[in-house]
mmCIF file with all atom_site columns, C-alpha atoms in Angstrom:
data_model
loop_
_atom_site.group_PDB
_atom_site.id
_atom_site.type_symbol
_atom_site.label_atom_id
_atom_site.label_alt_id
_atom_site.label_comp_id
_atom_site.label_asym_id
_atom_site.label_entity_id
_atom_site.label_seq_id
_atom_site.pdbx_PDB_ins_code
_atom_site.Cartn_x
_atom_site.Cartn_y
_atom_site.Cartn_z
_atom_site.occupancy
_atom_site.B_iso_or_equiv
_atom_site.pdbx_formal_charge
_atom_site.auth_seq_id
_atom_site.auth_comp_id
_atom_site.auth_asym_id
_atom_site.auth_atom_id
_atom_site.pdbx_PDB_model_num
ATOM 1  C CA . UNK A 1 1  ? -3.296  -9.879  -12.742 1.00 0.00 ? 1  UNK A CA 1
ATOM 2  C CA . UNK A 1 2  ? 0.501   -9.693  -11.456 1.00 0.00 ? 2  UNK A CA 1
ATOM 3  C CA . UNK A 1 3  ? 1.500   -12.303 -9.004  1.00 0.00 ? 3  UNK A CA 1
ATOM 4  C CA . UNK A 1 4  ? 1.621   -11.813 -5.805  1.00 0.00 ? 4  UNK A CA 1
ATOM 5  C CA . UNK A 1 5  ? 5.205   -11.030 -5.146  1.00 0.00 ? 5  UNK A CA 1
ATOM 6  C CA . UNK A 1 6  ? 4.974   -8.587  -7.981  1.00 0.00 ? 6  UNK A CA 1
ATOM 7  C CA . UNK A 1 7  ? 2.354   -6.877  -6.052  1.00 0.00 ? 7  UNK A CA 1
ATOM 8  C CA . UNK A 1 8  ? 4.046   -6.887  -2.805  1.00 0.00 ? 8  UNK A CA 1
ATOM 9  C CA . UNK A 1 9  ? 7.334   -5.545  -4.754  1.00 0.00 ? 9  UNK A CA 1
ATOM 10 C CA . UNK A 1 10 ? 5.742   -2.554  -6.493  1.00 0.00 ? 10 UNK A CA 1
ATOM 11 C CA . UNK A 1 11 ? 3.805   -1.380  -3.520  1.00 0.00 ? 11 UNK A CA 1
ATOM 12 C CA . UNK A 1 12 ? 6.952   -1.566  -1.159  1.00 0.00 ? 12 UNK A CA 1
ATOM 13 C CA . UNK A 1 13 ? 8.790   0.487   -3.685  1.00 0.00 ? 13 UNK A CA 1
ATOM 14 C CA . UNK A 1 14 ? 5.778   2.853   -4.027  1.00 0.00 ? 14 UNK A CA 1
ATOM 15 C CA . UNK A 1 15 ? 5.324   3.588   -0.033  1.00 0.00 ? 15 UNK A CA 1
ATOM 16 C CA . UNK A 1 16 ? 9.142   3.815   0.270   1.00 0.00 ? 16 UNK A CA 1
ATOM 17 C CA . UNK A 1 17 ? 9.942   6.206   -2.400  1.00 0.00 ? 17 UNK A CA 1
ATOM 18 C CA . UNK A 1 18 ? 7.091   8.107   -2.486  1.00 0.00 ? 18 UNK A CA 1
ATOM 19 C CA . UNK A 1 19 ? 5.319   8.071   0.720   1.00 0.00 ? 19 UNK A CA 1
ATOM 20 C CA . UNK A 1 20 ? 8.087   8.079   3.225   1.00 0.00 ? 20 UNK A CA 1
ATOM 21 C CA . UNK A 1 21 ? 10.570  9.219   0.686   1.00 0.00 ? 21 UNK A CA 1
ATOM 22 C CA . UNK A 1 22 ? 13.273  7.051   1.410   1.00 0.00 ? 22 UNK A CA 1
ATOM 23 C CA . UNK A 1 23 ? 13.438  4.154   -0.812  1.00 0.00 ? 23 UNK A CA 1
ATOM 24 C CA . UNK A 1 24 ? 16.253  2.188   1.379   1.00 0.00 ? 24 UNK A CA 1
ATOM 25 C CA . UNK A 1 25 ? 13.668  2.283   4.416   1.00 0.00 ? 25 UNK A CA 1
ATOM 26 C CA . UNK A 1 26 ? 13.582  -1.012  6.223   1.00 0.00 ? 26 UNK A CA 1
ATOM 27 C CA . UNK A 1 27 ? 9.330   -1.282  5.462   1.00 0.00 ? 27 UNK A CA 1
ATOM 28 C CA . UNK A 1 28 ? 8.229   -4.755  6.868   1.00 0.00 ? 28 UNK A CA 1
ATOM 29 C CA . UNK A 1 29 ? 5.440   -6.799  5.482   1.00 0.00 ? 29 UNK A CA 1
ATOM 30 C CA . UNK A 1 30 ? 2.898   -6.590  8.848   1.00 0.00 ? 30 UNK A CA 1
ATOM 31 C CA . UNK A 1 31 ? 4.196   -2.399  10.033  1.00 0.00 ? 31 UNK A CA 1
ATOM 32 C CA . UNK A 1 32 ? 1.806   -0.316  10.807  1.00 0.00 ? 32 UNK A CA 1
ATOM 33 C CA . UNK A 1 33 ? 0.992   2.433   8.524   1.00 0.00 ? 33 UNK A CA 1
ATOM 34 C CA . UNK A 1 34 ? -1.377  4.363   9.437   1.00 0.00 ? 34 UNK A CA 1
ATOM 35 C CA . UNK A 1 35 ? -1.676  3.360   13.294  1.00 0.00 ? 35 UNK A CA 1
ATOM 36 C CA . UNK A 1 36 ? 2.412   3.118   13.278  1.00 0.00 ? 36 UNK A CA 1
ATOM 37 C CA . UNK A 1 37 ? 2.040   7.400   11.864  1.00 0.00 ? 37 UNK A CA 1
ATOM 38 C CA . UNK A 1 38 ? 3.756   6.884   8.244   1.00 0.00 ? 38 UNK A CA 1
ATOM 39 C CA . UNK A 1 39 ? 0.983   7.301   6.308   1.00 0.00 ? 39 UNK A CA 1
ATOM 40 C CA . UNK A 1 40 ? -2.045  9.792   6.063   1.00 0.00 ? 40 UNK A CA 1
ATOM 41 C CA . UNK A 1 41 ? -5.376  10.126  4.797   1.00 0.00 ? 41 UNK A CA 1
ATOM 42 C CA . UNK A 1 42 ? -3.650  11.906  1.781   1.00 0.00 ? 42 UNK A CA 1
ATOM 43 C CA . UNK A 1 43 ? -1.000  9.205   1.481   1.00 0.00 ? 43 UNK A CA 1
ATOM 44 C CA . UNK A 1 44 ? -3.808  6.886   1.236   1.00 0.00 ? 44 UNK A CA 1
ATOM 45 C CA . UNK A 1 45 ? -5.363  8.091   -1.625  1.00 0.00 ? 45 UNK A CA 1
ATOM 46 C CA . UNK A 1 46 ? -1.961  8.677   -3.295  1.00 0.00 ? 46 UNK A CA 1
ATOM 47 C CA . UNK A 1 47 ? -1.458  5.384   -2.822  1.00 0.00 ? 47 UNK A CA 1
ATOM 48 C CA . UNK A 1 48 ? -5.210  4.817   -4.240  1.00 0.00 ? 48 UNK A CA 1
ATOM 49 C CA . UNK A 1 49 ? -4.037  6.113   -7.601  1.00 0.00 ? 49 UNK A CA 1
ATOM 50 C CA . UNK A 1 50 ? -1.258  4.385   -7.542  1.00 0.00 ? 50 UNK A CA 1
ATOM 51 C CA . UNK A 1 51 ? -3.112  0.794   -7.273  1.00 0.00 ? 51 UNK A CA 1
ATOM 52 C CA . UNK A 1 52 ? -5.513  1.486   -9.972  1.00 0.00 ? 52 UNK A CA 1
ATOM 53 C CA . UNK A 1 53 ? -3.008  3.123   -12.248 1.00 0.00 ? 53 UNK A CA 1
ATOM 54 C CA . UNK A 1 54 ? 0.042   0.697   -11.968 1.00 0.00 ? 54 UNK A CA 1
ATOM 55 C CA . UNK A 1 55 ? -1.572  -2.094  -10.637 1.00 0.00 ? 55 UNK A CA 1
ATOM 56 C CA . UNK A 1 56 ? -4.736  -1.802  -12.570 1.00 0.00 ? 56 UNK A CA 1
ATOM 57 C CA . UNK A 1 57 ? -7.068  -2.681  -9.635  1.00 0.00 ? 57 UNK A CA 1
ATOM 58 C CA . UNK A 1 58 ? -10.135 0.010   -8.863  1.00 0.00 ? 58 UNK A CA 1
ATOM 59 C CA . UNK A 1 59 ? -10.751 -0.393  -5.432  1.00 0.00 ? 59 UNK A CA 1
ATOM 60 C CA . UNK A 1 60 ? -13.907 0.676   -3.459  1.00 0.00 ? 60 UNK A CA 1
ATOM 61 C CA . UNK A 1 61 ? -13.308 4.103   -1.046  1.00 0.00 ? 61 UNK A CA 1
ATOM 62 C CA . UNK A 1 62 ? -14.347 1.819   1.592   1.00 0.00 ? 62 UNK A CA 1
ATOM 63 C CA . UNK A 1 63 ? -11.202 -0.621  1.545   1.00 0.00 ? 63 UNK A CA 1
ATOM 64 C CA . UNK A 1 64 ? -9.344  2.734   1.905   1.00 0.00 ? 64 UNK A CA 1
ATOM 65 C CA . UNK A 1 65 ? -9.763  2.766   5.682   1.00 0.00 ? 65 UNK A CA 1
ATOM 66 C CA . UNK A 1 66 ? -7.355  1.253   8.904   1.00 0.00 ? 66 UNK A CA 1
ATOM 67 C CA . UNK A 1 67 ? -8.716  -2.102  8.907   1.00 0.00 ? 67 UNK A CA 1
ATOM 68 C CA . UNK A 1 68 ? -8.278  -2.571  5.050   1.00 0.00 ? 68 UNK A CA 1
ATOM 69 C CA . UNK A 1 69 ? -4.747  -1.072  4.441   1.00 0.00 ? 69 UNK A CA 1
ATOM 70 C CA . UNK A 1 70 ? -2.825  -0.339  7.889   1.00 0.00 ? 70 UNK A CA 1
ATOM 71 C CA . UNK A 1 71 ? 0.098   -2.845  6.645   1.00 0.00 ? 71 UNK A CA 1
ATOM 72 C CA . UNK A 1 72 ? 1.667   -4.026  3.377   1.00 0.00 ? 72 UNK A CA 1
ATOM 73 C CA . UNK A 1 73 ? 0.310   -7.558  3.922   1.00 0.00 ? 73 UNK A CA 1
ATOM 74 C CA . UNK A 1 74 ? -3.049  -6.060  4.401   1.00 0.00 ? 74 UNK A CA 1
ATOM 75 C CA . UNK A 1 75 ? -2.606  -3.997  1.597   1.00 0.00 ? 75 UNK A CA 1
ATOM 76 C CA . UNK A 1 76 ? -1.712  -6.537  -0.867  1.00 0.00 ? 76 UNK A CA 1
ATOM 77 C CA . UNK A 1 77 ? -4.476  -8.812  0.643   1.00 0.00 ? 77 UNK A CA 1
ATOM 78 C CA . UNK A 1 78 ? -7.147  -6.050  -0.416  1.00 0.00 ? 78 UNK A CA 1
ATOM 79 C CA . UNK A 1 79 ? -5.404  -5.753  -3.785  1.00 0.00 ? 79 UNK A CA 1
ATOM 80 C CA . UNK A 1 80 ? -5.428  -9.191  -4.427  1.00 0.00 ? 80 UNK A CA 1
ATOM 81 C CA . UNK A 1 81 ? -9.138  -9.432  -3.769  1.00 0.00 ? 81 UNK A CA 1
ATOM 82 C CA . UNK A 1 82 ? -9.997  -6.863  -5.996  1.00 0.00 ? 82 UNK A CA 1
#
């Protein structure tokens, strides 16, 4: 598995460039995504490919949800836990 960092790196990149399409967006570590209105249900699951396909972690649909993934520090928590 990647280190941390590494995590936290490619999913910044990720949600900047792909989600909110601007890669030089100021994302920090405890923003709210979902709650905060940058992210969708359809963002989340593009970002649920993204994790098992890059990252090579196959997360349950239940840690798709608010409490699981509503900011990068969450996000890389979940990922981390497998």
């Amino acid at each position: 598995m990647l280190a941390e960092g590494e995590i936290r790196a490619r999913l910044r990149g990720f949600i900047r460039a792909e989600i909110l399409g601007r890669s030089d967006y100021p994302l920090r570590d405890d923003e709210p995504l979902i709650t905060g209105g940058l992210m969708d249900s359809f963002s989340l699951a593009h970002l649920a490919v993204f994790i098992e396909k890059e990252l090579g972690v196959r997360l349950p649909d239940a840690a798709f949800s608010v409490e699981e993934m509503d900011t990068l520090d969450r996000v890389v928590a979940r990922v981390l836990k497998g």
